[in-house]
Amino acid sequence: MTQTINKIAVIGGGAMGQGIAMLISQRNLPVVVKEISEELAQKTLRAFRQKIDRAVSRGQIMSGDAQIAKELFSVTADYADLADVDLAIEAVFEDLNVKKKVFKELDENLPPHAILATNTSSLSISQIADVTNRPDKVIGMHFFNPPITMSLIEMIMTSKTSEETVETVARLSQNLGKTPIKVKECPAFLVNRLLMPYLNEAMFLLSETNLDTQKIEQAAQRFGWPLGPYSLLDYLGIDIAYHTTKVIQDGYGERIVPAPILSVLYEAKRFGHKNGAGFFVYSNDKKYENLEDIRNRLFPNREDIDPDQAYFRMMSSMINEAFLCLEEEIASTDDIETGMRLGLGFPAALVGPLHWAQDKLPAIKDCLEESGKIRLAPSKLLVQYAQEEKQIFEDDSDDW
Ligand code: NAD
């Protein structure tokens, strides 16, 4: 059974909130964006109108559709205007206390049937749900950036989220033109959880080996990824990666120790593309030290490694995390494949990481074990599959 969603509120009109609200209005649903003040609410409205007008001038949407979207989009700083919404999507600052306060207010001001979704990238949805009197109606609805074009939504379910809430959000996501996947709550959720060990391994290679970064960038691109790992980290932002790995480390402990180069770049305020330098230097400013000089200065004792072997180790760490997720029943094999394709740009021709790994499990297990690193200890399920030469997908069926 699903609930009917006739009107949606988006809480927070920043980068994500604006994009989500714009998407909803373009899919012919009324949406009201709630901001902290009337001034910020009006700023959100101006930004929305500019973006819609720009989309029309670029031929991305028809002017008639733009007019409808404008009529369906409203802003407010007052909870009274949310009294008739069926679902709220919260996209305020990534701060647990701010989100808890917002959810308490939503619980007090929205009708009892309304679903409360959060777009958090990393915070505990259970803790957010616990401040409400309707934890069964609280769910993670993790959009990817930019929400208009990225087609994946991770639906994060706590132990208290009801089936009706999940099914309602799944149907709404499809009506918004998106592909929802079901993810049982865990730190970093699914897509970022699988991405993180791969990127962390790429960073460890810089302090532990003499590897040439360009060789790994090229290996990733040959594999079919849109970006190499260091370019991706620079694009995501070294500061964001730094804070995310801290959250992940809190959740997974010893197993996920952030690579030392990450804090080196963070302390040096090399935040990536956004401020001129990260792993690579994007500005002519001579103040940025060459990455190789940093490596030689801080990590002089490094081993030689073959780039293909190094890249296989990175991919093995991702596959290992996928098996840990299967062991913990975080997501189905299908949803892992879909999530990695649509959320991260995993090469569609390879279907997904588990399809890629299917005939390589013994080699992946050996690679992880031979590294001798705690962070690469293979999951029990992976070892079992490798030893028994079990198939992940029997007879071309994608069922787990
Ligand atoms: P942002 O800083 O651009 O916007 C946050 C907005 O929330 C601001 O406009 C602020 O005024 C508003 N706000 C803060 N407190 C509020 C309150 N009490 N009531 C109403 N509005 C309030 O942030 P963002 O990048 O849009 O991220 C928002 C959320 O989306 C975060 O939880 C983030 O982790 C998540 N997220 C971000 C991305 C991304 O790539 N930016 C991707 C996925 C998820």
Coordinates of C-alpha atoms and ligand atoms in Angstrom, one line a residue:
M1 CA 0.0 0.0 0.0
T2 CA 1.2 3.5 -0.7
Q3 CA 0.2 7.0 0.4
T4 CA -0.9 9.6 -2.1
I5 CA 1.5 12.5 -2.4
N6 CA -0.2 15.7 -3.6
K7 CA 2.1 18.3 -2.2
I8 CA 5.7 18.3 -1.1
A9 CA 7.8 20.6 1.2
V10 CA 11.6 21.0 0.8
I11 CA 13.3 22.2 3.8
G12 CA 16.4 24.3 3.0
G13 CA 16.8 26.2 -0.3
G14 CA 20.5 25.7 -0.8
A15 CA 22.3 23.8 -3.6
M16 CA 20.4 20.5 -3.1
G17 CA 17.1 21.9 -1.8
Q18 CA 16.8 24.1 -4.9
G19 CA 17.6 21.3 -7.3
I20 CA 15.1 18.9 -5.6
A21 CA 12.3 21.5 -5.6
M22 CA 13.0 22.5 -9.2
L23 CA 12.7 18.8 -10.2
I24 CA 9.5 18.3 -8.3
S25 CA 7.9 21.4 -9.9
Q26 CA 9.0 20.3 -13.3
R27 CA 7.2 17.0 -12.7
N28 CA 3.9 18.8 -12.1
L29 CA 3.7 18.5 -8.3
P30 CA 3.2 21.6 -6.0
V31 CA 6.3 22.2 -3.9
V32 CA 7.0 24.7 -1.1
V33 CA 10.6 25.5 0.0
K34 CA 11.0 26.5 3.6
E35 CA 14.0 28.6 4.5
I36 CA 15.2 30.1 7.8
S37 CA 14.1 33.7 6.9
E38 CA 11.8 35.5 4.5
E39 CA 15.0 37.0 2.9
L40 CA 16.5 33.6 2.2
A41 CA 13.2 32.3 1.0
Q42 CA 13.0 35.1 -1.5
K43 CA 16.6 34.5 -2.6
T44 CA 15.7 30.9 -3.3
L45 CA 12.7 32.0 -5.4
R46 CA 14.9 34.4 -7.4
A47 CA 17.5 31.7 -8.0
F48 CA 14.8 29.2 -9.1
R49 CA 13.3 31.7 -11.6
Q50 CA 16.7 32.5 -13.0
K51 CA 17.5 28.8 -13.5
I52 CA 14.1 28.0 -15.1
D53 CA 14.5 31.0 -17.5
R54 CA 18.0 29.9 -18.4
A55 CA 16.7 26.4 -19.1
V56 CA 14.1 27.8 -21.4
S57 CA 16.7 30.0 -23.2
R58 CA 18.9 27.0 -23.7
G59 CA 16.0 25.0 -25.1
Q60 CA 16.1 22.5 -22.2
I61 CA 12.4 23.0 -21.4
M62 CA 9.5 24.5 -23.2
S63 CA 8.3 27.9 -22.0
G64 CA 4.8 26.5 -21.3
D65 CA 6.3 23.9 -19.0
A66 CA 8.4 26.5 -17.3
Q67 CA 5.3 28.6 -16.6
I68 CA 3.6 25.6 -15.0
A69 CA 6.7 24.9 -12.9
K70 CA 6.8 28.5 -11.7
E71 CA 3.1 28.3 -10.7
L72 CA 3.8 25.1 -8.7
F73 CA 6.9 26.5 -6.9
S74 CA 6.5 28.6 -3.8
V75 CA 8.7 29.6 -0.9
T76 CA 8.1 30.4 2.8
A77 CA 9.8 31.0 6.1
D78 CA 6.6 30.0 8.0
Y79 CA 5.7 26.4 9.0
A80 CA 2.0 27.4 8.7
D81 CA 2.4 27.1 4.9
L82 CA 3.4 23.4 5.3
A83 CA 0.1 22.4 7.0
D84 CA -1.2 20.6 3.9
V85 CA 1.9 18.8 2.7
D86 CA 2.1 15.0 2.5
L87 CA 5.9 14.7 2.4
A88 CA 8.8 16.9 3.4
I89 CA 12.3 16.5 2.1
E90 CA 14.9 18.0 4.4
A91 CA 18.1 19.5 2.8
V92 CA 19.5 21.8 5.5
F93 CA 23.1 21.9 6.6
E94 CA 24.9 18.6 7.3
D95 CA 24.8 19.0 11.0
L96 CA 23.0 16.4 13.3
N97 CA 21.8 19.0 15.8
V98 CA 20.4 21.3 13.1
K99 CA 18.6 18.3 11.5
K100 CA 17.3 17.1 14.8
K101 CA 15.8 20.5 15.5
V102 CA 14.3 20.7 12.0
F103 CA 12.7 17.2 12.4
K104 CA 11.2 18.1 15.8
E105 CA 9.6 21.2 14.2
L106 CA 8.4 19.2 11.2
D107 CA 6.9 16.6 13.5
E108 CA 5.0 19.3 15.4
N109 CA 3.9 21.3 12.4
L110 CA 3.1 18.8 9.6
P111 CA 0.0 16.7 9.5
P112 CA 0.3 13.3 11.2
H113 CA 0.2 11.4 8.0
A114 CA 3.1 13.3 6.4
I115 CA 6.3 11.4 5.6
L116 CA 9.6 13.1 6.7
A117 CA 12.6 12.4 4.5
T118 CA 16.1 13.6 4.9
N119 CA 18.7 14.1 2.1
T120 CA 21.6 13.7 4.5
S121 CA 24.8 12.2 3.0
S122 CA 26.2 10.7 6.1
L123 CA 24.3 11.4 9.3
S124 CA 22.4 8.8 11.4
I125 CA 18.8 8.7 10.2
S126 CA 17.8 6.7 13.2
Q127 CA 18.9 9.4 15.5
I128 CA 17.1 12.0 13.5
A129 CA 13.9 9.8 13.5
D130 CA 14.1 9.4 17.3
V131 CA 13.3 13.1 17.9
T132 CA 9.9 12.6 16.2
N133 CA 6.7 10.8 17.2
R134 CA 6.5 9.1 13.8
P135 CA 9.8 7.2 13.3
D136 CA 7.9 4.8 11.0
K137 CA 7.4 7.7 8.6
V138 CA 11.1 8.8 8.6
I139 CA 13.3 7.7 5.8
G140 CA 16.5 8.8 4.0
M141 CA 16.0 10.1 0.5
H142 CA 19.5 10.5 -0.8
F143 CA 19.6 12.4 -4.0
F144 CA 22.8 12.8 -5.9
N145 CA 24.2 16.1 -7.1
P146 CA 22.8 17.7 -9.3
P147 CA 19.3 16.3 -8.5
I148 CA 17.8 17.3 -11.9
T149 CA 20.2 15.1 -13.9
M150 CA 21.4 12.4 -11.5
S151 CA 18.9 9.5 -11.7
L152 CA 19.6 7.6 -8.5
I153 CA 17.9 7.9 -5.2
E154 CA 19.1 5.9 -2.3
M155 CA 16.1 5.2 0.0
I156 CA 17.7 4.6 3.5
M157 CA 15.5 2.6 5.8
T158 CA 16.0 2.6 9.6
S159 CA 14.8 -0.4 11.6
K160 CA 11.6 1.6 12.3
T161 CA 10.8 2.8 8.7
S162 CA 7.5 1.2 7.6
E163 CA 7.0 -0.7 4.4
E164 CA 4.3 1.8 3.4
T165 CA 6.8 4.7 3.8
V166 CA 9.4 2.9 1.6
E167 CA 6.8 2.0 -1.1
T168 CA 5.4 5.5 -1.1
V169 CA 8.9 7.1 -1.5
A170 CA 9.8 4.5 -4.2
R171 CA 6.7 5.4 -6.2
L172 CA 7.3 9.1 -5.8
S173 CA 10.9 8.7 -6.9
Q174 CA 9.7 6.9 -10.0
N175 CA 7.2 9.6 -10.7
L176 CA 10.1 12.1 -10.5
G177 CA 11.8 10.1 -13.2
K178 CA 14.4 8.6 -10.8
T179 CA 15.5 5.1 -10.0
P180 CA 15.2 4.3 -6.3
I181 CA 17.2 1.6 -4.6
K182 CA 16.6 0.2 -1.1
V183 CA 19.4 0.5 1.4
K184 CA 19.4 -0.7 5.0
E185 CA 20.9 2.1 7.2
C186 CA 24.6 1.9 7.7
P187 CA 27.3 4.6 7.9
A188 CA 27.9 6.1 4.4
F189 CA 24.9 4.2 3.1
L190 CA 25.6 2.1 0.0
V191 CA 27.2 4.1 -2.9
N192 CA 29.6 6.1 -0.8
R193 CA 30.4 3.1 1.3
L194 CA 31.6 1.2 -1.7
L195 CA 33.4 4.2 -3.2
M196 CA 35.3 5.0 0.0
P197 CA 37.6 2.0 0.3
Y198 CA 38.5 2.3 -3.4
L199 CA 39.4 6.0 -3.0
N200 CA 41.2 5.4 0.3
E201 CA 43.3 2.6 -1.3
A202 CA 44.2 5.0 -4.2
M203 CA 45.4 7.5 -1.5
F204 CA 47.3 4.8 0.5
L205 CA 49.2 4.0 -2.7
L206 CA 50.7 7.5 -2.5
S207 CA 52.3 7.0 0.9
E208 CA 53.1 3.3 0.6
T209 CA 54.3 2.9 -2.9
N210 CA 56.2 4.7 -5.7
L211 CA 53.3 4.6 -7.9
D212 CA 52.9 7.2 -10.6
T213 CA 49.4 8.9 -10.1
Q214 CA 48.9 9.3 -13.8
K215 CA 49.2 5.5 -14.3
I216 CA 46.3 5.0 -11.9
E217 CA 44.3 7.8 -13.4
Q218 CA 44.8 6.1 -16.8
A219 CA 44.0 2.6 -15.4
A220 CA 40.7 3.9 -14.0
Q221 CA 39.8 5.6 -17.3
R222 CA 40.6 2.4 -19.3
F223 CA 38.3 0.6 -16.9
G224 CA 35.6 3.0 -18.0
W225 CA 35.2 5.3 -15.0
P226 CA 34.4 8.9 -16.0
L227 CA 37.2 10.2 -13.8
G228 CA 40.4 8.8 -12.2
P229 CA 40.4 8.5 -8.4
Y230 CA 42.6 11.6 -7.7
S231 CA 40.6 13.7 -10.1
L232 CA 37.4 12.5 -8.6
L233 CA 38.6 13.4 -5.1
D234 CA 39.6 16.9 -6.3
Y235 CA 36.2 17.3 -7.9
L236 CA 34.3 16.1 -4.8
G237 CA 36.4 18.3 -2.6
I238 CA 39.2 17.2 -0.3
D239 CA 37.5 18.9 2.7
I240 CA 34.3 17.0 2.0
A241 CA 36.2 13.7 1.6
Y242 CA 38.1 14.4 4.8
H243 CA 34.9 15.0 6.8
T244 CA 33.2 12.0 5.2
T245 CA 36.0 9.6 6.0
K246 CA 35.9 10.8 9.6
V247 CA 32.2 9.9 9.8
I248 CA 32.9 6.6 8.1
Q249 CA 35.8 5.8 10.5
D250 CA 33.5 6.6 13.5
G251 CA 31.1 4.0 12.0
Y252 CA 33.6 1.2 11.0
G253 CA 36.6 1.8 13.3
E254 CA 40.0 0.3 12.6
R255 CA 38.9 -1.3 9.4
I256 CA 38.6 2.1 7.7
V257 CA 41.6 4.2 8.6
P258 CA 41.9 7.3 6.4
A259 CA 45.0 7.4 4.2
P260 CA 47.6 9.9 5.7
I261 CA 47.8 12.0 2.4
L262 CA 44.2 13.1 2.9
S263 CA 44.9 14.9 6.1
V264 CA 48.1 16.3 4.7
L265 CA 46.2 17.9 1.8
Y266 CA 43.4 19.0 4.1
E267 CA 45.8 20.7 6.6
A268 CA 47.4 22.4 3.6
K269 CA 44.0 23.7 2.6
R270 CA 44.3 22.0 -0.8
F271 CA 40.5 21.4 -1.1
G272 CA 40.6 20.4 -4.8
H273 CA 39.1 22.2 -7.9
K274 CA 37.3 24.7 -5.8
N275 CA 40.4 26.5 -4.4
G276 CA 43.1 25.8 -7.0
A277 CA 44.8 22.6 -5.8
G278 CA 44.2 19.2 -4.3
F279 CA 46.1 16.1 -5.7
F280 CA 46.7 18.2 -8.8
V281 CA 47.4 21.9 -9.1
Y282 CA 44.9 23.9 -11.1
S283 CA 46.3 27.4 -10.6
N284 CA 49.4 29.2 -11.7
D285 CA 50.0 30.3 -8.1
K286 CA 53.5 29.1 -7.2
K287 CA 52.6 28.6 -3.5
Y288 CA 51.4 25.0 -4.1
E289 CA 54.0 22.3 -3.6
N290 CA 54.3 19.6 -6.2
L291 CA 52.6 16.3 -5.0
E292 CA 55.7 14.3 -5.7
D293 CA 57.8 16.6 -3.5
I294 CA 55.2 16.2 -0.7
R295 CA 55.4 12.4 -1.1
N296 CA 59.2 12.4 -1.0
R297 CA 59.3 14.7 2.0
L298 CA 56.7 13.0 4.1
F299 CA 56.7 9.4 2.9
P300 CA 60.3 8.6 1.9
N301 CA 60.1 4.8 2.4
R302 CA 57.9 3.4 -0.3
E303 CA 57.8 0.2 -2.3
D304 CA 57.6 -0.4 -6.0
I305 CA 54.3 -1.7 -7.3
D306 CA 53.0 -2.6 -10.7
P307 CA 50.2 -0.1 -11.7
D308 CA 47.8 -2.9 -12.9
Q309 CA 48.3 -4.8 -9.6
A310 CA 47.7 -1.5 -7.7
Y311 CA 44.5 -0.8 -9.6
F312 CA 43.3 -4.4 -9.1
R313 CA 43.8 -3.9 -5.3
M314 CA 41.7 -0.7 -5.4
M315 CA 38.9 -2.5 -7.2
S316 CA 39.3 -5.5 -4.9
S317 CA 38.7 -3.2 -1.9
M318 CA 35.4 -2.0 -3.5
I319 CA 34.3 -5.6 -4.2
N320 CA 35.1 -6.6 -0.6
E321 CA 32.9 -3.8 0.7
A322 CA 30.1 -4.9 -1.6
F323 CA 30.4 -8.4 -0.1
L324 CA 30.3 -7.0 3.4
C325 CA 27.1 -5.2 2.4
L326 CA 25.6 -8.5 1.2
E327 CA 26.7 -10.2 4.4
E328 CA 24.9 -7.4 6.4
E329 CA 21.9 -7.5 4.1
I330 CA 22.4 -3.7 3.4
A331 CA 21.2 -4.1 -0.2
S332 CA 20.4 -6.7 -2.9
T333 CA 22.9 -7.6 -5.6
D334 CA 20.7 -5.8 -8.2
D335 CA 20.5 -2.6 -6.1
I336 CA 24.3 -2.7 -5.6
E337 CA 24.8 -2.8 -9.4
T338 CA 22.1 -0.1 -10.1
G339 CA 23.4 2.1 -7.4
M340 CA 27.0 2.0 -8.6
R341 CA 26.1 2.6 -12.2
L342 CA 23.6 5.5 -11.7
G343 CA 25.2 7.0 -8.6
L344 CA 28.9 6.7 -9.5
G345 CA 29.1 6.2 -13.2
F346 CA 30.3 2.6 -13.0
P347 CA 30.8 1.6 -16.6
A348 CA 27.4 0.4 -17.9
A349 CA 29.0 -2.1 -20.3
L350 CA 30.3 -4.0 -17.2
V351 CA 26.8 -4.0 -15.6
G352 CA 28.1 -3.4 -12.1
P353 CA 31.0 -4.2 -9.7
L354 CA 29.6 -7.7 -8.8
H355 CA 29.2 -8.7 -12.5
W356 CA 32.8 -7.5 -13.1
A357 CA 34.0 -9.5 -10.1
Q358 CA 32.0 -12.7 -10.8
D359 CA 34.8 -14.6 -12.5
K360 CA 37.7 -13.0 -10.5
L361 CA 36.7 -13.9 -6.9
P362 CA 39.7 -16.2 -6.1
A363 CA 42.1 -13.5 -7.5
I364 CA 40.4 -10.8 -5.5
K365 CA 40.5 -12.9 -2.3
D366 CA 44.3 -13.6 -2.9
C367 CA 45.0 -9.9 -3.6
L368 CA 43.3 -8.8 -0.4
E369 CA 45.0 -11.5 1.7
E370 CA 48.4 -11.0 0.2
S371 CA 48.3 -7.3 1.0
G372 CA 48.5 -8.2 4.7
K373 CA 46.6 -5.0 5.6
I374 CA 43.8 -5.0 8.2
R375 CA 41.9 -2.6 6.0
L376 CA 41.8 -5.2 3.2
A377 CA 40.8 -8.3 5.3
P378 CA 38.4 -10.2 3.0
S379 CA 34.8 -10.6 4.1
K380 CA 33.7 -14.2 5.2
L381 CA 31.2 -14.3 2.3
L382 CA 33.8 -13.3 -0.3
V383 CA 36.2 -16.0 1.0
Q384 CA 33.4 -18.6 0.9
Y385 CA 32.4 -17.6 -2.7
A386 CA 36.0 -17.7 -3.8
Q387 CA 36.8 -21.1 -2.1
E388 CA 33.6 -22.8 -3.3
E389 CA 33.8 -21.1 -6.7
K390 CA 30.2 -20.0 -6.3
Q391 CA 28.5 -17.8 -8.8
I392 CA 27.0 -14.4 -7.6
F393 CA 24.5 -14.4 -10.4
E394 CA 23.3 -17.9 -11.3
D395 CA 22.3 -18.6 -14.9
D396 CA 22.4 -15.0 -15.8
S397 CA 19.7 -14.3 -13.3
D398 CA 20.3 -11.1 -11.2
D399 CA 18.5 -12.6 -8.1
W400 CA 20.6 -12.9 -5.0
Ligands
NAD1 P1 23.7 24.2 1.4 O1 24.6 24.8 2.5 O2 23.9 24.7 0.0 O3 22.2 24.6 1.8 C1 21.6 24.4 3.0 C2 20.4 25.4 3.1 O4 19.6 25.0 4.3 C3 20.8 26.8 3.3 O5 20.2 27.6 2.2 C4 20.3 27.2 4.7 O6 19.8 28.6 4.7 C5 19.1 26.2 4.8 N1 18.8 26.0 6.3 C6 19.6 25.7 7.3 N2 19.0 25.5 8.4 C7 17.7 25.6 8.1 C8 16.4 25.5 8.8 N3 16.4 25.3 10.1 N4 15.3 25.6 8.1 C9 15.2 25.9 6.8 N5 16.4 26.0 6.1 C10 17.5 25.9 6.7 O7 23.8 22.6 1.5 P2 23.5 21.5 0.4 O8 24.8 21.3 -0.3 O9 22.3 21.9 -0.4 O10 23.3 20.2 1.3 C11 22.1 20.0 1.9 C12 22.0 18.6 2.4 O11 22.1 17.7 1.3 C13 23.1 18.2 3.4 O12 22.5 17.3 4.3 C14 24.0 17.5 2.4 O13 24.8 16.5 3.1 C15 23.1 16.8 1.5 N6 23.6 16.4 0.2 C16 24.5 17.3 -0.5 C17 25.0 16.9 -1.7 C18 25.9 17.8 -2.4 O14 26.6 17.4 -3.3 N7 25.9 19.1 -2.1 C19 24.7 15.7 -2.3 C20 23.8 14.8 -1.6 C21 23.3 15.2 -0.4

